[in-house]
XYZ file of C-alpha atoms in Angstrom:
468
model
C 0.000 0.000 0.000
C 2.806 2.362 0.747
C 4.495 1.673 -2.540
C 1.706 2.086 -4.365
C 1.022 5.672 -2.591
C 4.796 6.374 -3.126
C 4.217 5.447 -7.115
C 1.292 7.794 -7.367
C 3.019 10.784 -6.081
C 6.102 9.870 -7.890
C 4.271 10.309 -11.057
C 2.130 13.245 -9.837
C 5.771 15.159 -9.540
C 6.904 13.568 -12.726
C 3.851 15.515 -14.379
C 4.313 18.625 -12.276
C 8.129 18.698 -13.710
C 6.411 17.832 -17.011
C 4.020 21.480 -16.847
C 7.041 23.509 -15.263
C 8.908 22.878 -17.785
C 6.428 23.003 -20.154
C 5.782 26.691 -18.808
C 9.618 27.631 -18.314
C 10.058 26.621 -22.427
C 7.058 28.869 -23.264
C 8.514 31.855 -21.610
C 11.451 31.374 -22.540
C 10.319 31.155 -26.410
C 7.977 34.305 -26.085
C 10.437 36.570 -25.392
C 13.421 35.306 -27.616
C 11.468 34.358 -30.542
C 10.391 35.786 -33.716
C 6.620 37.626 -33.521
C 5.090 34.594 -35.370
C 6.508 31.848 -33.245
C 5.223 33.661 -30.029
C 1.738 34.031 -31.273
C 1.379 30.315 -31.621
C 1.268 30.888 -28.213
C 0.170 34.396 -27.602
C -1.907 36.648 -30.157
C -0.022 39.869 -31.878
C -1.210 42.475 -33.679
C 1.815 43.450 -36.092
C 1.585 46.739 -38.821
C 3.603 49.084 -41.119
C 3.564 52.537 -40.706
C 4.362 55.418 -42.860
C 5.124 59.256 -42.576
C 5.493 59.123 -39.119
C 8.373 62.121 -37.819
C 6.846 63.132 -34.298
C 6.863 61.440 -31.339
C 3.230 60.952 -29.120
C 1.366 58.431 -31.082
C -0.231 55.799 -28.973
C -2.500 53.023 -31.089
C -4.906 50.846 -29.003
C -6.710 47.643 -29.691
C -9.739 46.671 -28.090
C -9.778 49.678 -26.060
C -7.460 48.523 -23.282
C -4.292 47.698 -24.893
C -2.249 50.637 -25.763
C 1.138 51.073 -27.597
C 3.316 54.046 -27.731
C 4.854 54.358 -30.615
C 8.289 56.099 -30.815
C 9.099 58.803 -33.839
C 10.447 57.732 -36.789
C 9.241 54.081 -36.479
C 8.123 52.251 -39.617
C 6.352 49.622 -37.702
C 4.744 48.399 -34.549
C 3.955 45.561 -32.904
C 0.895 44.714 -29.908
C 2.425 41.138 -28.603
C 0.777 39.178 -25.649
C -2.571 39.482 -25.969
C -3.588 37.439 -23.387
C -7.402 38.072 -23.054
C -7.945 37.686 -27.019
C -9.425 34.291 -28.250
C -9.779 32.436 -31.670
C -12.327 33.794 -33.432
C -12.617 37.582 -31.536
C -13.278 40.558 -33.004
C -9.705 43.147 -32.723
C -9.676 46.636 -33.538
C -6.770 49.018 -34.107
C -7.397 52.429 -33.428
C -5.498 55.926 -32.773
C -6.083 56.390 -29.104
C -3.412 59.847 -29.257
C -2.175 61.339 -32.252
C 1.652 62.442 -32.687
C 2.861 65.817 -31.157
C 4.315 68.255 -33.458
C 4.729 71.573 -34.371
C 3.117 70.541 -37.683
C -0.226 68.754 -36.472
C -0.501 65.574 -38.329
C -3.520 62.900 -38.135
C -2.452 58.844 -38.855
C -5.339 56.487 -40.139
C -5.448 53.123 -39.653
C -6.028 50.455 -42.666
C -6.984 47.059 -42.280
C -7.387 47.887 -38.398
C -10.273 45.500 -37.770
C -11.320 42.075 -38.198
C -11.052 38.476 -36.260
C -8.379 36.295 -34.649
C -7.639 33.790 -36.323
C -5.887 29.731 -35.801
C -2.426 31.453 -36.335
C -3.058 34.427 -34.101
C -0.631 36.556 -35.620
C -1.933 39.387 -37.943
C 0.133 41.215 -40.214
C -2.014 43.292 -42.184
C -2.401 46.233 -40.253
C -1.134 49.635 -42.054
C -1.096 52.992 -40.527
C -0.405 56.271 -42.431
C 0.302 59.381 -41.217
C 0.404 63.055 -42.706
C -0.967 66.642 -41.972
C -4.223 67.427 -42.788
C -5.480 68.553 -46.196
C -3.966 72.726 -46.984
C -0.979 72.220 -43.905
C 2.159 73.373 -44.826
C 5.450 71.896 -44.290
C 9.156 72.375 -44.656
C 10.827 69.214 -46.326
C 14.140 70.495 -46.376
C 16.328 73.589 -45.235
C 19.874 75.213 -45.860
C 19.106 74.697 -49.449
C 20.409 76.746 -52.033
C 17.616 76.403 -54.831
C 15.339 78.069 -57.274
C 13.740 75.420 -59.128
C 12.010 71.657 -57.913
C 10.439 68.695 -60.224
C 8.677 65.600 -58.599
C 9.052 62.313 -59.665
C 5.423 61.088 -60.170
C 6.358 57.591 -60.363
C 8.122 57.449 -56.663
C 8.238 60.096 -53.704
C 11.353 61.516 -54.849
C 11.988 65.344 -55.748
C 14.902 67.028 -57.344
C 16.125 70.742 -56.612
C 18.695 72.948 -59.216
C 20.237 76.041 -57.646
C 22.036 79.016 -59.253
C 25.333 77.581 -59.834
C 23.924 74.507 -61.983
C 23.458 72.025 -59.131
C 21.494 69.727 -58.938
C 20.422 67.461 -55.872
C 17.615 64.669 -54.837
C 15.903 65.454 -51.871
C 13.680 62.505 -49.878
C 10.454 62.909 -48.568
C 12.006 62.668 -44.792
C 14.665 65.904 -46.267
C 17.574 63.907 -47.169
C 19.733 65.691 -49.656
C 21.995 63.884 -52.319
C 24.128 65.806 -55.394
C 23.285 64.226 -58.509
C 25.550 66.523 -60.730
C 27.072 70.265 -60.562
C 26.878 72.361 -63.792
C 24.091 70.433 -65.270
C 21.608 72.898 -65.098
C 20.619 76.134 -65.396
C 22.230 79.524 -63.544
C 18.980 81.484 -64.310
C 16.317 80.332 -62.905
C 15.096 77.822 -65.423
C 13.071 74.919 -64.709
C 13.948 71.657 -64.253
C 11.432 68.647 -65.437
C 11.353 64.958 -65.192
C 10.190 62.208 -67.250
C 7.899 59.174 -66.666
C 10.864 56.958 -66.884
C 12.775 59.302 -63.902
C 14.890 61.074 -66.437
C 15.409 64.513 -65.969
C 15.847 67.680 -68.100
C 17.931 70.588 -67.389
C 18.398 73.751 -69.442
C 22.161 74.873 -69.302
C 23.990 77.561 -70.866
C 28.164 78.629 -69.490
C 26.969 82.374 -69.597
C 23.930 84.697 -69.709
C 23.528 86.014 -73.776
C 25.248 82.379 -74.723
C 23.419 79.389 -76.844
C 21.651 77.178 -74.421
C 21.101 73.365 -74.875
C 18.955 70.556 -73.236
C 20.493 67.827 -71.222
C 19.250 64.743 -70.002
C 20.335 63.724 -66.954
C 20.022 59.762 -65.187
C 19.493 60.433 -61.287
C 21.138 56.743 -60.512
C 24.252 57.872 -62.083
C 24.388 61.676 -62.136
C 25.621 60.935 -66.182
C 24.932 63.827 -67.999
C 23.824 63.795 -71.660
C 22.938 66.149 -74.494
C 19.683 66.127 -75.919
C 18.841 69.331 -78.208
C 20.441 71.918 -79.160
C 24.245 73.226 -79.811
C 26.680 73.820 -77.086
C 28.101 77.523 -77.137
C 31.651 77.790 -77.928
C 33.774 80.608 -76.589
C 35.428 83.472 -78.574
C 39.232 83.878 -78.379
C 39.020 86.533 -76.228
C 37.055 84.179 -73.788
C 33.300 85.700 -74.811
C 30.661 83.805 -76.503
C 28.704 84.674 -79.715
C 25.795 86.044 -79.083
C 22.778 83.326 -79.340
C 20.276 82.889 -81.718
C 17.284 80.811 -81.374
C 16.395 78.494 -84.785
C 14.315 74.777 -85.179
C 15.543 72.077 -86.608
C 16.939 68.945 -85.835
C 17.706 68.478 -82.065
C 21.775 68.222 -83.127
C 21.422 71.705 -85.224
C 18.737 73.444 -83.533
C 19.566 76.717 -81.201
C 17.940 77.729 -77.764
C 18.393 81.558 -76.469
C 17.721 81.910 -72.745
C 14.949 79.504 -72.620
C 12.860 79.371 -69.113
C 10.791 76.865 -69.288
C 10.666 72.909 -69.913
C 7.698 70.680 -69.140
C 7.070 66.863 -71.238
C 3.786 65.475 -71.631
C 3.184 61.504 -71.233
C 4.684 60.685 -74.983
C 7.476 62.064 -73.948
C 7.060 65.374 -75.822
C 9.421 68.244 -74.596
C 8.006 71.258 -74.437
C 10.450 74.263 -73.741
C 9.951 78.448 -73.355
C 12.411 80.356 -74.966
C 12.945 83.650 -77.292
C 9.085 84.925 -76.760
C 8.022 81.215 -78.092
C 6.790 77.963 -76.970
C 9.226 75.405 -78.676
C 8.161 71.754 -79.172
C 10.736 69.003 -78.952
C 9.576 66.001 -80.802
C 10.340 63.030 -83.437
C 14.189 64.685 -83.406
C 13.091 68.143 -84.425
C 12.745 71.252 -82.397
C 9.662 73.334 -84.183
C 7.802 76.221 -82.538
C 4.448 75.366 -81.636
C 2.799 79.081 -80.637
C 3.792 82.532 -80.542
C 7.319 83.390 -82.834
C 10.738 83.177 -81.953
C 11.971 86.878 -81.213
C 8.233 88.574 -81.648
C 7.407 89.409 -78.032
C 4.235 91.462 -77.492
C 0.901 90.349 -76.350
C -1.548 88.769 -78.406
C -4.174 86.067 -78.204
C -5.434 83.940 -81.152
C -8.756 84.447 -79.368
C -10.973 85.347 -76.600
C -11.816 82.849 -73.889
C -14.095 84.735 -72.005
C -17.218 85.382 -74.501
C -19.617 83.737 -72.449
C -18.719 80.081 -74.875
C -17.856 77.171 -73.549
C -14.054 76.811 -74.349
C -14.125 74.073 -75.782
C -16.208 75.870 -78.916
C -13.959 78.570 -79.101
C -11.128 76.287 -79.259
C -13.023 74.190 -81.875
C -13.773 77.241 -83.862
C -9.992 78.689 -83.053
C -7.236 79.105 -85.826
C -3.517 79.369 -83.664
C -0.802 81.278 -85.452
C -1.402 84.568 -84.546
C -0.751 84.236 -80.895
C 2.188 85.991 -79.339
C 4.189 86.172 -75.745
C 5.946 89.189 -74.612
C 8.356 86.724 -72.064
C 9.308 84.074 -71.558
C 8.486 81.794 -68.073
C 8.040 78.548 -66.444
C 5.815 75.804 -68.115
C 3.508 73.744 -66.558
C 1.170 70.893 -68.706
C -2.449 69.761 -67.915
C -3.840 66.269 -68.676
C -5.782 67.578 -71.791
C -2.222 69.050 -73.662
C -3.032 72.490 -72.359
C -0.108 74.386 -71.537
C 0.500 77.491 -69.118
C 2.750 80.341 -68.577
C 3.108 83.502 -66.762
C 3.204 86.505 -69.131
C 3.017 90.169 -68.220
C 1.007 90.087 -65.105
C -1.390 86.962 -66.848
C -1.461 83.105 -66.794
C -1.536 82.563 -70.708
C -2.893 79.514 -71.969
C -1.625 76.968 -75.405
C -4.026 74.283 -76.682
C -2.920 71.351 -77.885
C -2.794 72.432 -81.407
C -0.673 76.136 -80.597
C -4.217 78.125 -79.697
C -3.114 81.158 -77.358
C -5.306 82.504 -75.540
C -5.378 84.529 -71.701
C -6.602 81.973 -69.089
C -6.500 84.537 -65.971
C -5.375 87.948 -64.844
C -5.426 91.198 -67.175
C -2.568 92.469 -69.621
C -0.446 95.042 -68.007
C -2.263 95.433 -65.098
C 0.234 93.860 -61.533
C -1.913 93.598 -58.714
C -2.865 90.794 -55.623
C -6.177 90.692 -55.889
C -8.513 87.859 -55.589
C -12.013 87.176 -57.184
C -12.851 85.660 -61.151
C -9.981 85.300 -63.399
C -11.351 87.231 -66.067
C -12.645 90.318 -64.087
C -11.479 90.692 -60.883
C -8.007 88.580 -60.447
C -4.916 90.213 -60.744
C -1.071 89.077 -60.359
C 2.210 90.338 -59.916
C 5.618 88.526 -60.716
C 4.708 85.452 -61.058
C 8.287 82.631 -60.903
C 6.637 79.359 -60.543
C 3.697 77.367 -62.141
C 1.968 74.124 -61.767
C -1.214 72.577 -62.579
C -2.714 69.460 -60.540
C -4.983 67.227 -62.308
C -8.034 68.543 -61.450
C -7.266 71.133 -63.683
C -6.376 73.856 -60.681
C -3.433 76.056 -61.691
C -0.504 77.693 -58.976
C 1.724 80.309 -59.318
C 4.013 81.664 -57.222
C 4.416 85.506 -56.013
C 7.617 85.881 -54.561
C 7.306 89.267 -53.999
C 4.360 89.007 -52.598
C 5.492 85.911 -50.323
C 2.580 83.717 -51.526
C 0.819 81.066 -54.009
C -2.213 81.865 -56.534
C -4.449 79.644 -56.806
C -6.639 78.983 -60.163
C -9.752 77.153 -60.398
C -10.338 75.404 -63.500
C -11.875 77.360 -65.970
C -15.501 77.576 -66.520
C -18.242 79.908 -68.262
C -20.981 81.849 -67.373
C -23.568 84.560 -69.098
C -22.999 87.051 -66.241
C -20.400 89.569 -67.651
C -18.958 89.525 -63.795
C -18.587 86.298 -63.323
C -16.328 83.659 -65.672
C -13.309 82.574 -65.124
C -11.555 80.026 -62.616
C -11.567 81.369 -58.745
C -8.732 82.955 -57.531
C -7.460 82.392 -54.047
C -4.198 83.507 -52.061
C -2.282 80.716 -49.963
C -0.302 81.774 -47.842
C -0.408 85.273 -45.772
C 1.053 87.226 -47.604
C 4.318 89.893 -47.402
C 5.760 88.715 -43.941
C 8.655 87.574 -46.317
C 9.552 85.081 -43.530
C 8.739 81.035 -43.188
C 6.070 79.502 -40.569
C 4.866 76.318 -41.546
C 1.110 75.044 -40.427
C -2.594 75.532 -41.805
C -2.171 77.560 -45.352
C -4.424 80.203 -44.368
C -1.686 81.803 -41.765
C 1.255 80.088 -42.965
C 4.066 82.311 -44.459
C 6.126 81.978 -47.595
C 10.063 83.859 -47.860
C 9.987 83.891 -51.272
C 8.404 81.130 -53.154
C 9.848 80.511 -56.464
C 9.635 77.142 -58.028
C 6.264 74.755 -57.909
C 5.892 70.819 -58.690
C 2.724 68.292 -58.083
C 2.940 64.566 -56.860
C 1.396 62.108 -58.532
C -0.781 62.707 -54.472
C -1.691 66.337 -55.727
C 1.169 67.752 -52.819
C 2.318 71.393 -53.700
C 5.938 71.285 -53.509
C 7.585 74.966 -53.071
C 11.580 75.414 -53.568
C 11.858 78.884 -51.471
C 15.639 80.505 -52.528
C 17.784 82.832 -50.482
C 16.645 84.123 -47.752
C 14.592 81.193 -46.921
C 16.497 78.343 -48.428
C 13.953 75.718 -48.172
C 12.119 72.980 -49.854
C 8.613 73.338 -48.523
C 5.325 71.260 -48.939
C 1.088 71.954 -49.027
C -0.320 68.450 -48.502
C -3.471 67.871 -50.377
């Protein structure tokens, strides 16, 4: 009887060892082991995260579980969710949003649904940016005038005044990509859908310009139209002459401007004239090269719908008294700034004034036909809702457009014109457009996201940003 009681507890403390142990490997596995092998054990709530700079975000499941999530993290992870079962309901939410100067709001994706046999879920994303019309400063101690986005990927690029050019990251990382490759006069810098960019360059003001291509990856630097300018023997240059032709014979003469459409078109402003880069031949699409004063094939405004008077339109007699920055719509539509007015160029080389009045510098807001007026205007842009930007650097602000549209009141046609941006503080203050301040905004590009991007030049020397 004894050795039977003896046998009995023997084996009792055999199978207490047995669930120690048991209990001591378990442990032991959930905090050394990867976050799938301890949910076999333990459910976890894993996610991605993106845009996330500031510190003070603190996500919650369930409403009792909360995470703090440190700046600059990419991902998080809720582990050890003891009181979830198989087959429970979880929900991610935002129980405090991050702290900032810039306020910025993170939504969840894929935050909700049910535990299931492998307890682990993955597919959790959280994304975080300011609200719609904040603005915010990308990058600093930059010496630019000019910005293109690259609409396939997050990626911008900046040209300065000595021919730099640099890629700049969405979190304001900075990289050179070539010196001398660009432009020392403000011209624009564009980018194809491949990621190629364009540059405008020219080794003195008065000198032949050309186009270069240039591959981001490599910084390599390649010519694409026009005819380098070759010095004098007394160390001048010739003065330069604009002519089409073939891209290896063709001449540029202080072009602005450069913008390509989806087929790869370059577009380019230069001599008074909107040149068109295509098939290997440079030919001028509106306006004439050296003719600079103000005409419009027709009138916009006459109470039509625009895309009659277009229909009805012959181009040809159109003509620019500048030359200025490019930007392209998704219907072919080109803009530029032109004595105190955003001119328009159809598809087919039709001029005609899309806001503002000839002549006539001013900051006032209302129709773009009867009310709106501009002043220097150094950047343009056009999202693809068919809104247009400029920038007013002497003004410290951005115009905005509204597409274009007709009426039969005589007082009202025209897109809306707004002001972003409050305007002659000539300083930077990032935060809700309406009382942010601009230095001296210059160059404008869109993301394929509809972001403003704003390259702000001495004094400011920033790279700054209007989410959408």
């Amino acid at each position: 009887m004894k050795l039977r009681a003896l046998a009995v507890v023997l084996v009792f403390c055999c199978a207490c060892g047995n669930e120690s142990s048991a209990s001591m490997q378990s442990n032991s596995t959930q905090s050394n082991s990867t976050p799938s092998d301890a949910a076999i054990r333990l459910p976890a709530i894993t996610g991605t995260i993106a845009g996330l700079t500031e510190g003070g975000l603190v996500l919650q499941v369930n409403g009792s579980h909360n995470l703090a999530v440190p700046a600059n993290a990419t991902s998080f992870q809720f582990s050890a969710l003891v009181d979830l079962v198989l087959g429970e309901t979880y929900i991610v939410t935002v129980f405090a949003e991050p702290t900032g100067l810039v306020p910025v709001v993170c939504t969840v994706a894929n935050g909700e649904g049910s535990l299931m046999a492998s307890r682990l879920v993955t597919n959790v994303s959280l994304t975080c940016k300011p609200p719609s019309g904040t603005v915010s400063t990308v990058a600093q101690n930059l010496n630019i005038y000019e910005v293109a986005a690259d609409t396939q990927s997050s990626n911008l690029y900046v040209s300065s005044l000595t021919g730099a050019v640099s890629e700049v990251t969405q979190s304001g990382t900075v990289s050179s990509i070539c010196t001398g490759c660009a432009g020392n006069e403000q011209q624009q810098i564009a980018i194809d859908e491949g990621g190629t960019l364009y540059t405008i360059s020219s080794p003195a003001s008065g000198a032949s310009s050309v186009i270069n291509q240039v591959l981001p990856s490599t910084g390599v630097v390649k010519l694409f139209a026009g005819v380098p300018a070759v010095q004098n023997g007394d160390g001048t240059y010739p003065t330069c002459v604009s002519a089409d032709g073939p891209i290896a014979t063709a001449t540029f003469c202080g072009p602005e401007g450069i913008v390509l459409d989806a087929s790869g078109n370059v577009y380019v402003s230069d001599s008074c004239a909107i040149r068109k880069i295509s098939g290997g031949a440079v030919t001028t699409l509106a306006g004439a090269i050296g003719d600079c004063r103000f005409v419009d094939d027709v009138l916009a405004y006459n109470h039509t719908p625009l895309s009659v008077v277009l229909e009805n339109a012959t181009s040809g007699a159109g003509r620019f008294t500048s030359t200025g920055p490019l930007a392209l719509d998704s219907s072919g539509t080109l803009y530029m700034p032109d004595d105190h007015t955003v001119r328009a160029i159809s598809s087919a080389g039709v001029v005609y004034t899309f806001a503002g009045v000839a002549g006539v510098a001013g900051e006032s807001d209302g129709f773009a036909e009867t009310g709106a007026t501009f002043g220097y205007m150094a950047g343009i842009a056009v999202d693809a809702t068919g809104h247009v930007y400029v920038s007013e650097p002497n003004s410290g602000t951005i115009r905005k457009i509204g597409p274009y549209f007709y009426s039969f009141d005589p007082d009202v046609e025209g897109g809306l014109v707004e002001t972003l941006g409050d305007p002659y503080w000539q300083v930077d203050a990032d935060g809700p457009v309406d009382v942010a301040t601009f230095g001296s905004p210059f160059g404008l590009a869109l993301d394929s996201a509809g972001n403003l991007y704003i390259a702000e030049p001495a004094p400011s020397l920033r790279l700054r940003k209007i989410w959408q």
